[in-house]
XYZ file of C-alpha atoms in Angstrom:
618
model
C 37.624 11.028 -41.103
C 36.392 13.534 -38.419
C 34.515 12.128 -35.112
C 31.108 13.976 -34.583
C 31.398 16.925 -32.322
C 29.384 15.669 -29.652
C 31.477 12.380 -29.590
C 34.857 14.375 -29.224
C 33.577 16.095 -26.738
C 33.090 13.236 -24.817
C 36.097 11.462 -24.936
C 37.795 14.874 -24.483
C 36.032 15.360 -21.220
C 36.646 11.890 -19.912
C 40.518 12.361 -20.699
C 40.322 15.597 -18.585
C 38.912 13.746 -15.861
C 41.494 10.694 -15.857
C 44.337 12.886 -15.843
C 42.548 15.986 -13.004
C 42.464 12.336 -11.044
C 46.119 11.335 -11.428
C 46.780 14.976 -10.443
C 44.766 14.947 -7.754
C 46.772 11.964 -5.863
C 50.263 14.206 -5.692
C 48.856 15.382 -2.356
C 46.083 16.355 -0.022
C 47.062 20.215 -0.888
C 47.055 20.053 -5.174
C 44.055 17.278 -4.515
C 41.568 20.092 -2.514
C 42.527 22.244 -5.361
C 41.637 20.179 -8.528
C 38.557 17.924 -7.280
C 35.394 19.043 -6.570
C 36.122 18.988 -3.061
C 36.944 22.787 -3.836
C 33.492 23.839 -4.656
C 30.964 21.514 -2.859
C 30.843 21.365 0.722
C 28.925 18.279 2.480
C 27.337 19.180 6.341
C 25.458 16.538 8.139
C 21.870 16.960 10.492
C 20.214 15.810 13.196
C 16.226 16.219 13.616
C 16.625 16.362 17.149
C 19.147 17.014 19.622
C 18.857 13.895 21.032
C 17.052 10.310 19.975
C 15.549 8.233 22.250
C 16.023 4.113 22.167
C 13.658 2.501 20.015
C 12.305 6.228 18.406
C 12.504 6.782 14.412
C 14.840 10.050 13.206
C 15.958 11.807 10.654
C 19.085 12.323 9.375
C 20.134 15.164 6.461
C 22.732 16.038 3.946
C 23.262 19.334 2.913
C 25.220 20.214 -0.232
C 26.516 23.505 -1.311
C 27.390 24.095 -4.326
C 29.200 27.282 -5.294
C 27.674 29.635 -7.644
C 28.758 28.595 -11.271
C 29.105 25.163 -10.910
C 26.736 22.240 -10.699
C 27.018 18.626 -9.787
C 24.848 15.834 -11.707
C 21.847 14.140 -10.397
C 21.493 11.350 -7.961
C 20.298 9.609 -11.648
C 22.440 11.624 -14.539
C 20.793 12.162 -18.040
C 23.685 10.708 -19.872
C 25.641 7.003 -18.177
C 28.612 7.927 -18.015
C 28.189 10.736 -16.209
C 28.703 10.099 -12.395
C 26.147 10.656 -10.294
C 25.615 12.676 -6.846
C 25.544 9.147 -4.126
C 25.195 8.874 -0.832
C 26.872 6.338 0.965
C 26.251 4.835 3.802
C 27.695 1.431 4.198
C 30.363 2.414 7.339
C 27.240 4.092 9.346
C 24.993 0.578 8.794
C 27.964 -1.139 10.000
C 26.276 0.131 13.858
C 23.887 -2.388 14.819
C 22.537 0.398 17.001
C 20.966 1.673 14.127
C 18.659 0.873 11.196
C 18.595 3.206 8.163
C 16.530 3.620 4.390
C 17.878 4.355 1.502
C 18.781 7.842 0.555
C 15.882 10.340 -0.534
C 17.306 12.711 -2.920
C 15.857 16.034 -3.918
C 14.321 17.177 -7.370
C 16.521 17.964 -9.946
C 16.572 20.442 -12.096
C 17.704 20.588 -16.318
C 20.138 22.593 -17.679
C 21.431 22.922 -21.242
C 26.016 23.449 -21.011
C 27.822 24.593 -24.004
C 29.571 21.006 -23.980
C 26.426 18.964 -23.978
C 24.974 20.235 -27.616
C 21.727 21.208 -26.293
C 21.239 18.374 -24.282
C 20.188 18.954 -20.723
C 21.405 17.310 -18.185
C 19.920 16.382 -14.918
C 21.568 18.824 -11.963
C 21.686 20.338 -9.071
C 22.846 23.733 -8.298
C 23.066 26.127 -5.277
C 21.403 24.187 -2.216
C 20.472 19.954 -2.042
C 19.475 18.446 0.452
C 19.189 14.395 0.692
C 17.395 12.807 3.840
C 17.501 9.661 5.507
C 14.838 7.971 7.936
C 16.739 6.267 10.648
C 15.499 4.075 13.362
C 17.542 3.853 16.743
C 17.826 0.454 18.606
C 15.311 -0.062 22.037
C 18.715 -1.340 24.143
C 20.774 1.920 23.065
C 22.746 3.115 26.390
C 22.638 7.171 26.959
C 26.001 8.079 24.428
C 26.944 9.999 21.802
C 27.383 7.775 18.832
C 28.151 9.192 15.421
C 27.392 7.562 11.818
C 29.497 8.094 9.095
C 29.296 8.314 5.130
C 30.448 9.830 2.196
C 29.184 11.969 -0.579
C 30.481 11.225 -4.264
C 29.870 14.544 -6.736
C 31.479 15.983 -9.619
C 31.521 19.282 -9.967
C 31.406 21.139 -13.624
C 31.224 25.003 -14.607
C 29.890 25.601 -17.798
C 32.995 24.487 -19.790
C 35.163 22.014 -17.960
C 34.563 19.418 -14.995
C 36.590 18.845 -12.002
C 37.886 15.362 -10.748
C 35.006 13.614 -8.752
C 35.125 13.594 -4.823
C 34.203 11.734 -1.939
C 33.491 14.212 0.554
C 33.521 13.155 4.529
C 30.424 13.192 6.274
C 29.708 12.628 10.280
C 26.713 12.768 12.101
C 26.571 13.070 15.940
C 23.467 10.873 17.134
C 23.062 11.752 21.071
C 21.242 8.710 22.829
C 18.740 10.204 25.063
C 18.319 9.026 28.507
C 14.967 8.395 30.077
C 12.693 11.163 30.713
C 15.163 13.327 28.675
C 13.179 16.425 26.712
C 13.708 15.927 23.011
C 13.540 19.092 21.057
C 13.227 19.226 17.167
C 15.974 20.714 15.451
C 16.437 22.156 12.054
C 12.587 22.352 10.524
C 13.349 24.152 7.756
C 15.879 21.459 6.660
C 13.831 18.515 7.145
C 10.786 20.421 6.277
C 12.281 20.724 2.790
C 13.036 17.190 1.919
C 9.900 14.733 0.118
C 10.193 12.017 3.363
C 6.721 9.890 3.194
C 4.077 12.301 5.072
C 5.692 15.734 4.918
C 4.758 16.883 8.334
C 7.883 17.918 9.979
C 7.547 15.790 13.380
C 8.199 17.334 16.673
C 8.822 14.661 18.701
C 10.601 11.187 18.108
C 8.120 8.762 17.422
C 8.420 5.069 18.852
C 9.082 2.492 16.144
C 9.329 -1.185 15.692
C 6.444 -3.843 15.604
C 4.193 -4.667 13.119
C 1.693 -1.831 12.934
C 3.890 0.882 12.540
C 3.049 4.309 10.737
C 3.710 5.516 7.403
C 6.807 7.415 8.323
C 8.384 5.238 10.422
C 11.318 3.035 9.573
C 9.392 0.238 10.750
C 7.226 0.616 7.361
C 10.589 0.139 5.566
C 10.078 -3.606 5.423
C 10.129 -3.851 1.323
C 13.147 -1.797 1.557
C 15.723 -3.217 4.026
C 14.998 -6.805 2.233
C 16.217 -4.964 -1.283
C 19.161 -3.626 0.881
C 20.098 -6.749 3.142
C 19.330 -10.136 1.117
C 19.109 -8.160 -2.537
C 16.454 -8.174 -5.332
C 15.804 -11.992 -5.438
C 14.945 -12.520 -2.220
C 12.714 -9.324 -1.725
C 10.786 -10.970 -4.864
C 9.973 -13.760 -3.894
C 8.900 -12.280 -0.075
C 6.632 -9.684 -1.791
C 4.797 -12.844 -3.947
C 4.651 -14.470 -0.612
C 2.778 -11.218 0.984
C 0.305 -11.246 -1.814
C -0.707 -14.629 -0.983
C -0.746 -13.701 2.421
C -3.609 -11.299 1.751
C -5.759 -13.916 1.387
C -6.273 -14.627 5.151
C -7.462 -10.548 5.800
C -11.309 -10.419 5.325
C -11.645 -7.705 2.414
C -11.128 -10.596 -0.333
C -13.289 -13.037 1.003
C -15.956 -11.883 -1.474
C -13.608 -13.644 -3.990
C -14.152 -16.855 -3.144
C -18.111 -17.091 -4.101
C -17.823 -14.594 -7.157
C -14.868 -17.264 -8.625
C -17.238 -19.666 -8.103
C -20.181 -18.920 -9.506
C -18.302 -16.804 -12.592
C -16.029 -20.114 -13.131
C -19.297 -22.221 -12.102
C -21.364 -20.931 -15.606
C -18.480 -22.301 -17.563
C -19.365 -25.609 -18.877
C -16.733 -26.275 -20.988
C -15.562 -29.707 -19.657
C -11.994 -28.650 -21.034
C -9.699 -28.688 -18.399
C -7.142 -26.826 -20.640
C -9.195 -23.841 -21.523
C -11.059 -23.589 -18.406
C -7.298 -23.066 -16.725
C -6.485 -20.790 -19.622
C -9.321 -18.574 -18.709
C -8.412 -18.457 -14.876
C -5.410 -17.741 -15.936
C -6.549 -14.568 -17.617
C -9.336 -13.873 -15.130
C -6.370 -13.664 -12.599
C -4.263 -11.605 -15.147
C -6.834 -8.953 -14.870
C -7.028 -8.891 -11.261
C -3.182 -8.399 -11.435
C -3.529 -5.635 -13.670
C -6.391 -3.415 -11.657
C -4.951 -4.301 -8.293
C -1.783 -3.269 -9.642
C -2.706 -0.040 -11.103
C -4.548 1.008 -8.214
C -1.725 0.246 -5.840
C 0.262 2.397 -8.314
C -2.113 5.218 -8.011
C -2.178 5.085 -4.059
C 1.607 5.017 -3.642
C 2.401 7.578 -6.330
C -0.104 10.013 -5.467
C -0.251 9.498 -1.414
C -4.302 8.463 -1.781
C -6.132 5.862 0.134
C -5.701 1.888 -1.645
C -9.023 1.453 -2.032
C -10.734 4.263 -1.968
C -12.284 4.182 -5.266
C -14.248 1.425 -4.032
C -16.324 3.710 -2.448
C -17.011 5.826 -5.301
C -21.157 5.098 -6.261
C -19.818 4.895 -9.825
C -17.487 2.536 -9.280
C -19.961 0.860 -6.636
C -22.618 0.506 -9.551
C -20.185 -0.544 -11.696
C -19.441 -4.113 -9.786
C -23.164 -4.355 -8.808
C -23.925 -4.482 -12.432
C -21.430 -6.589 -13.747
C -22.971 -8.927 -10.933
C -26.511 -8.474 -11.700
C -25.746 -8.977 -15.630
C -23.429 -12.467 -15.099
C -26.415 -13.415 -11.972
C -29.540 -12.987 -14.806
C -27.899 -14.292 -17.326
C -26.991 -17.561 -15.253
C -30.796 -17.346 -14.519
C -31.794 -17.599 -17.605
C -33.334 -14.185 -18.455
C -30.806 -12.993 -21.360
C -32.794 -14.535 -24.290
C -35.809 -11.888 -23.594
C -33.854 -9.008 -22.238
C -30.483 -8.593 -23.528
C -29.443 -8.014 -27.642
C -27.441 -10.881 -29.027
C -24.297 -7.950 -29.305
C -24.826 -7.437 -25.446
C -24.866 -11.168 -24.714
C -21.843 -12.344 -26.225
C -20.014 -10.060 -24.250
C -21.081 -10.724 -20.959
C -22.969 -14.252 -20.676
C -21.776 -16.739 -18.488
C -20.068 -18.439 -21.354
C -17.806 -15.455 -22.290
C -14.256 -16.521 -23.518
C -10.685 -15.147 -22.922
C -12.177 -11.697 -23.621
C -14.792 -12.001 -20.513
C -12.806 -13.547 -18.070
C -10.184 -10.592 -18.713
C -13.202 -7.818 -18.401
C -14.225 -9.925 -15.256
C -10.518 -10.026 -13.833
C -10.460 -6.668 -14.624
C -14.076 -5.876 -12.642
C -13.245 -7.835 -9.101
C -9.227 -6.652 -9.224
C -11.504 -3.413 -7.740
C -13.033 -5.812 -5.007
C -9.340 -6.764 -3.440
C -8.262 -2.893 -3.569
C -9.410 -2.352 0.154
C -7.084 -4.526 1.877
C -4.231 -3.589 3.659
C -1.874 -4.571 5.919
C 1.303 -3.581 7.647
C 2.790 -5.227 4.361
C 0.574 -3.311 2.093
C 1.397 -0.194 3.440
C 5.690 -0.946 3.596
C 4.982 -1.272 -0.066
C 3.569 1.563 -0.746
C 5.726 4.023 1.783
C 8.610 1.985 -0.750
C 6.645 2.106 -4.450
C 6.055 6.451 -3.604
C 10.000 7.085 -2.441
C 10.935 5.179 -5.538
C 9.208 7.796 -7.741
C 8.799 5.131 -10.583
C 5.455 4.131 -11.678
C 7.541 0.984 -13.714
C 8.819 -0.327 -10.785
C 5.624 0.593 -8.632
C 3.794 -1.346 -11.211
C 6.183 -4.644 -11.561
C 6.348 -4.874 -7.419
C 2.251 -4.341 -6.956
C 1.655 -6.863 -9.952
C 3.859 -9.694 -8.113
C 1.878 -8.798 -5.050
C -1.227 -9.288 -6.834
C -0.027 -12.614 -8.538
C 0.587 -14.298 -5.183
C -2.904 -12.758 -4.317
C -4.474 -14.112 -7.190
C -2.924 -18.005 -7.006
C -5.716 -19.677 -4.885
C -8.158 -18.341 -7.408
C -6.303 -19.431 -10.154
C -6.750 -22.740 -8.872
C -10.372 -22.299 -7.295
C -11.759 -21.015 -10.511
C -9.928 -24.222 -12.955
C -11.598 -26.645 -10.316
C -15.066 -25.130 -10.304
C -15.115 -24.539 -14.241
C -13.663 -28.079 -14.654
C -16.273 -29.416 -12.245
C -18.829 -27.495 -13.798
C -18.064 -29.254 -17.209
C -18.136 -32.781 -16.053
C -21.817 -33.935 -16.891
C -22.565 -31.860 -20.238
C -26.160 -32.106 -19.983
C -28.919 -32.836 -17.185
C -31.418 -31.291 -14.998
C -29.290 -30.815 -12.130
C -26.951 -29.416 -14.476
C -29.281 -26.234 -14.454
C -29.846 -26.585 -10.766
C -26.386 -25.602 -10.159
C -25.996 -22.737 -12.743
C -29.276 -20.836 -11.365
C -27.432 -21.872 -7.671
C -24.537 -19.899 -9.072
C -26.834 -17.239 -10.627
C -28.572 -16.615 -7.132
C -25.167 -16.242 -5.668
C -23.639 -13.349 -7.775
C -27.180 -11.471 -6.994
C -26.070 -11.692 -3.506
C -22.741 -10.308 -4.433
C -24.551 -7.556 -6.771
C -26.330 -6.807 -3.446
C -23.326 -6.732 -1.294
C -21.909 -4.027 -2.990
C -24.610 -1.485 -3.669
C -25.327 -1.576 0.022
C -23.374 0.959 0.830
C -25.650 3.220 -0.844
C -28.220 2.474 0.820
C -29.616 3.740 4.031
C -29.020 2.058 6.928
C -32.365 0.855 7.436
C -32.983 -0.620 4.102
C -29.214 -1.965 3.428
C -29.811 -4.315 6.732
C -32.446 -6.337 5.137
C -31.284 -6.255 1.235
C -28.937 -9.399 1.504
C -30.883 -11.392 4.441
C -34.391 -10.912 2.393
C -32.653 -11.743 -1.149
C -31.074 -15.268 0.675
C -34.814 -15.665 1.897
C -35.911 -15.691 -1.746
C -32.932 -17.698 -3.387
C -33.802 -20.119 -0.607
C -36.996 -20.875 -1.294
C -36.982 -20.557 -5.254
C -33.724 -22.714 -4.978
C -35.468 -25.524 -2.772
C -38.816 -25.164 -3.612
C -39.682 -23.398 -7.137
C -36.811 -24.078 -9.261
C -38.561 -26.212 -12.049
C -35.655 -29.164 -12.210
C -37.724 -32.088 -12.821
C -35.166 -34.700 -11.116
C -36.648 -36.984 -8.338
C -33.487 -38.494 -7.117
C -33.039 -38.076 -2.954
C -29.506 -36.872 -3.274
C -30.799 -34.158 -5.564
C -34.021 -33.486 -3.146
C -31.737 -33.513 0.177
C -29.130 -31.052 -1.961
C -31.934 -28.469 -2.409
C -33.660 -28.828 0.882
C -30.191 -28.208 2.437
C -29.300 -24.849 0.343
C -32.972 -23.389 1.186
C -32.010 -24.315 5.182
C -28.528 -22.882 4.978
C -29.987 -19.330 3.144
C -32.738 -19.245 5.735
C -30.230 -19.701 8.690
C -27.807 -17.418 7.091
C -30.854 -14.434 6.475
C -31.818 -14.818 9.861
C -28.204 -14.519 11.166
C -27.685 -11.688 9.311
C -31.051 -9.868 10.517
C -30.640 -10.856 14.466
C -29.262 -7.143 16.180
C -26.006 -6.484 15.917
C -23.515 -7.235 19.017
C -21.677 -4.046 17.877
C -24.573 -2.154 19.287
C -23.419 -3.155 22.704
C -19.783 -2.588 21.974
C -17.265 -0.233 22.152
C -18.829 3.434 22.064
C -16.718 6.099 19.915
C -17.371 9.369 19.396
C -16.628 11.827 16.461
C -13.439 12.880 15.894
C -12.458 16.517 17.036
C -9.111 18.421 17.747
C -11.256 19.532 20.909
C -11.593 15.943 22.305
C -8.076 15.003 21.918
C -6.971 17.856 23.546
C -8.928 17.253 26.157
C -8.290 13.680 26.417
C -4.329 14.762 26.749
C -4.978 17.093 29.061
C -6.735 14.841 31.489
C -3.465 12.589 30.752
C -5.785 9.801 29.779
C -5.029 7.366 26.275
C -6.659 7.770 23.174
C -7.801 5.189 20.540
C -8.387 6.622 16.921
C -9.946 4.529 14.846
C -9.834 5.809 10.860
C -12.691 3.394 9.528
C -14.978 3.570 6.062
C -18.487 2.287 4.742
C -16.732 0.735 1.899
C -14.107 -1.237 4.171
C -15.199 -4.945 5.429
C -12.675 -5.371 7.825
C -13.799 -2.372 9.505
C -17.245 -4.309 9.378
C -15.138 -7.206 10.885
C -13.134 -5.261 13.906
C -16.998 -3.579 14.646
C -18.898 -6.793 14.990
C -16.080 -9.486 16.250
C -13.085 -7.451 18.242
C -14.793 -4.243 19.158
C -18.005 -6.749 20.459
C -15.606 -8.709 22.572
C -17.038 -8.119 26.279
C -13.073 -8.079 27.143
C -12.420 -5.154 24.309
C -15.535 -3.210 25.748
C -14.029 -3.815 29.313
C -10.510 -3.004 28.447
C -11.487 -0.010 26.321
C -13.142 1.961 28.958
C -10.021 3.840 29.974
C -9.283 5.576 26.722
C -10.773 8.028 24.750
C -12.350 6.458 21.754
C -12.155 8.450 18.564
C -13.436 7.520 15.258
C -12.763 9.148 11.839
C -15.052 8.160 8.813
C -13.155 8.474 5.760
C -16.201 7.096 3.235
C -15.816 10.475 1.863
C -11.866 10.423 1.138
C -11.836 13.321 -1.178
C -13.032 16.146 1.394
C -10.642 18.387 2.530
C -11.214 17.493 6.077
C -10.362 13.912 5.783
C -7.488 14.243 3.575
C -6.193 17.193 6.178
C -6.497 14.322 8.738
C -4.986 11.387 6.550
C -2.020 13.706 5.709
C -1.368 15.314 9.545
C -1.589 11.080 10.569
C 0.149 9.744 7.593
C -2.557 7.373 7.163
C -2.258 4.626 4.002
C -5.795 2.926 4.120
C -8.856 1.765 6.439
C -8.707 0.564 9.107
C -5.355 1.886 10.379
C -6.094 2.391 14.241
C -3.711 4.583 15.721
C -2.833 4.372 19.836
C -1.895 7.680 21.694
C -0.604 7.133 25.524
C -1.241 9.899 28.546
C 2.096 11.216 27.417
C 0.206 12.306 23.725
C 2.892 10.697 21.753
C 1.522 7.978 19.459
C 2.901 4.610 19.671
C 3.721 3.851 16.428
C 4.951 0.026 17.362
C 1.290 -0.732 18.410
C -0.280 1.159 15.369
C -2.790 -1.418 13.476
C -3.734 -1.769 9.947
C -6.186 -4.782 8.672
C -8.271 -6.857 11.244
C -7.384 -8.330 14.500
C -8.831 -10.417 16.729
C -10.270 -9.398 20.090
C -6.710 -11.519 21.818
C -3.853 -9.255 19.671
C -6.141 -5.624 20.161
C -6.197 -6.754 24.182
C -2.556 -7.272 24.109
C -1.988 -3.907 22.145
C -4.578 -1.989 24.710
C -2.439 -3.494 27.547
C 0.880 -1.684 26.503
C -0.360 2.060 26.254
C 0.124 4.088 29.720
């Protein structure tokens, strides 16, 4: 009985290897000859002659391969192939240094007249894998160097040679204070797919927790995989999604749960946690894909939000749950229509509405938002992108799990009653307000100040007043009186003038007023903000209102960049040349014009933390 060809082949080719190996360990000399040591050659790089302490780097390896052979991919077609690695456990062994993992280059696929028309996944000729490196703030001026090896396996077109580890050394000069740093090898670095592809000229500072796309500091995600493994790293990016819940752009959660779980009177404790469940699941999923989209693709989380389509889209799922709640379906929607989206829905609405507000979430970030995404787009794989951003959006979607079983199970406690009604037209009047929130943005400024304040007016006094309950009871009389109070106090909040009139003044952004601003040797504060981002809303009207702020501020230049419309080629020229993730990201440039990427800030902060960041930059 004859083995298949391909089969043979195989085990023919792995004999060849065992015994080129055995060869290979008669000496250095006969070794060089009969690995692949003798036709790939591994060089090291430095992108700049020297590093300062506490400054993120670059590091490269350059392979050349001689013509005629090729060695397989960093992730070979077939398993038992062995793949092109780079190690570097002896160079993490500094504590001087902090390194990612490996970024290896495209392959390409090539059909050999050993692989029956299968093609493998090579290189050939020229690869190049980089590293992002971060150097430690207490480093002494010295020449340190960090070590690794390459492992490849080199074949022609009909044999292989014995696999190799080949030597590589770096030389990392520590710069001394004041030292000029001068970028070295752009064509190298240039060529390698690090997060942002702008080839930096100068070092830029790392550490903290606001630092910038690029730097090592974003590698958060990352080093947990490398230093306390996949378990650990789980559970700390479920933790982060729950985190996500304290940063202002999901706080329109909380009363759109409410009042969708509110319209649910099902008085089933079982089923109404069965469909938060799935109202959660679809948050998960949109959140998810989004996040997906962002890191794969290098786009703004978030920005769809500030498509009008997409705007409309949320307004009207609002506006269709508020009427219905309000008791208009049975004259204006079809029966077909109605099933689908009344208040009373099923598994099949609360998915289509976990599905609808998974877009509300998609604006927030965060300095852990944006480590996950720098991580998700080096990974290249939408699977894993998708698993990591879904366990991010679980832990972000656990308090509503449990806020939307206690308001449907509340809901369901009296079956029947006047008040009973009360309550779902309270609920009804509150997704209106939502429906409202979200369309302003496409209004003009002059009408979208008074849509929300003059809707609360009339919820107010149809809720205390007109609303056609026919109960008596005090409680029930106090209850309404109280909810027409609260939406008169909140509309008249809402239409006193703003405080962030009187705050800090910024001016367009413009290559001409940076350069001047660096000129002059004076800081510069650039703030990349949108119309569809509330915690831009927040930082305006709380930090950037702070009489302190305004005082502090005064000595920088004060930049803003809108990025509402993310698609032009102006903002995305910007958002690439910044490596900026999402709104707000606020970046802080000292007299020196070198950014400090420690202090850079993405997501609110209070007027305290922006003082103490303002107080850092010379």
């Amino acid at each position: 009985m004859s083995m298949p060809p391909m089969r043979t082949r195989r085990i023919i080719l792995s004999a060849l290897i065992v015994l080129l190996a055995a060869v290979a360990q008669t000496g250095p000399a006969r070794a060089q000859a009969f690995t692949s040591a003798r036709v790939v050659k591994a060089r090291g790089y430095l992108s700049f002659d020297k590093v300062p302490p506490g400054s993120v780097f670059r590091l490269a390896v350059e392979l050349q391969i001689s013509d005629g052979y090729h060695v397989n991919a960093h992730k070979p077609t077939l398993d038992y192939l062995i793949p092109t690695n780079l190690d570097l456990a002896e160079a993490r062994t500094d504590p001087g240094f902090t390194l990612s993992e490996p970024i290896y280059p495209d392959h390409i696929e090539r059909a050999f007249s050993f692989t029956d028309g299968v093609k493998l996944r090579v290189y050939e000729g020229r690869a190049l894998v980089g590293v992002e490196g971060t150097a430690g703030k207490d480093l002494a001026p010295s020449i340190r160097t960090l070590k690794g090896t390459v492992t490849v396996q080199a074949c022609n077109d009909n044999s292989c040679l014995a696999p190799a580890k080949l030597p590589v050394e770096i030389a990392v000069p520590i710069a001394d204070r004041g030292d000029a740093i001068t970028a070295m090898h752009p064509e190298i670095f240039s060529a390698i797919r690090f997060q942002g592809s702008a080839f930096p000229t100068q070092p830029a500072p790392s550490g903290g927790q606001g630092a910038g796309a690029a730097g090592a500091a974003e590698d958060t995600v990352g080093r947990w995989v490398v230093q306390r493994g996949w378990f650990a790293a789980v559970a700390l990016i479920f933790l982060g999604g729950l985190a996500l819940n304290l940063t202002p752009c999901v706080y329109p959660l909380i009363p759109i749960t409410l009042a969708y779980f509110g319209g649910q009177a099902s008085g089933k404790p079982a089923r109404t946690f069965g469909l938060a469940s799935i109202y959660v699941l679809g948050m998960c999923v949109t959140y998810s894909t989004l996040g997906v989209v962002a890191a794969t693709t290098g786009s703004i989380l978030g920005s769809w939000l500030q498509s009008p389509v997409a705007l409309l889209f949320v307004a009207l799922v609002m506006l269709a749950l508020g009427f219905s709640m309000l008791g208009f379906y049975e004259l204006q929607v079809p029966e077909a229509i109605r099933r689908r989206i009344t208040s009373k829905p099923g598994p099949g609405g609360a998915l289509f509405m976990g599905l609808t507000v998974g877009l509300v979430a998609a604006p927030c970030i965060g300095p852990f938002v944006v480590s996950l995404l720098a991580y998700v787009g080096r990974s290249g794989s939408p699977l894993l992108g998708f698993s990591l951003f879904f366990l991010l959006a679980l832990g972000l979607g656990l308090p509503y799990l449990v806020l939307g079983g206690v308001a449907g199970a509340a809901s369901g406690l009296p079956r029947a009653g006047a008040w009973m009604v009360w309550f779902e037209r309270l609920f009804g009047c509150i997704l209106l307000a939502m429906a409202s929130y979200f369309i302003n943005p496409l209004l003009p400024d002059a009408l979208a100040r008074f849509t929300i304040p003059i809707l609360l007016l009339g919820s107010g006094v149809y809720l205390g007043f007109m609303e056609g309950s026919p109960i008596r009871a005090l409680g029930f009389r106090l209850t309404r009186y109280a909810t027409a109070a609260a939406c008169v106090a909140i509309a008249a909040w809402l239409l006193m003038p703003s405080s962030a009139d009187a705050g800090m003044q910024w001016e367009p952004y413009g290559d001409e007023a940076l350069g001047s601003a660096i000129a002059s040797a004076r800081p510069v504060i650039i703030d990349f903000t949108a119309d569809w981002c509330l915690p831009c809303k927040e930082l305006d009207h709380q930090t950037f209102a702070n009489p302190e702020v305004v005082s502090a501020s005064a000595r920088f230049v004060r930049l803003k960049v809108d990025i509402t419309g993310v698609s032009s080629d102006q903002v995305q020229a910007l958002l690439k040349k910044y490596e900026v993730l999402g709104a707000p990201t606020l970046l802080f440039i000292g007299s020196d014009g070198l950014e400090h990427r420690e202090l850079r800030l993405t997501g609110f902060e209070d007027a305290a933390g922006f003082l103490e960041r303002m107080k850092q930059i010379n």
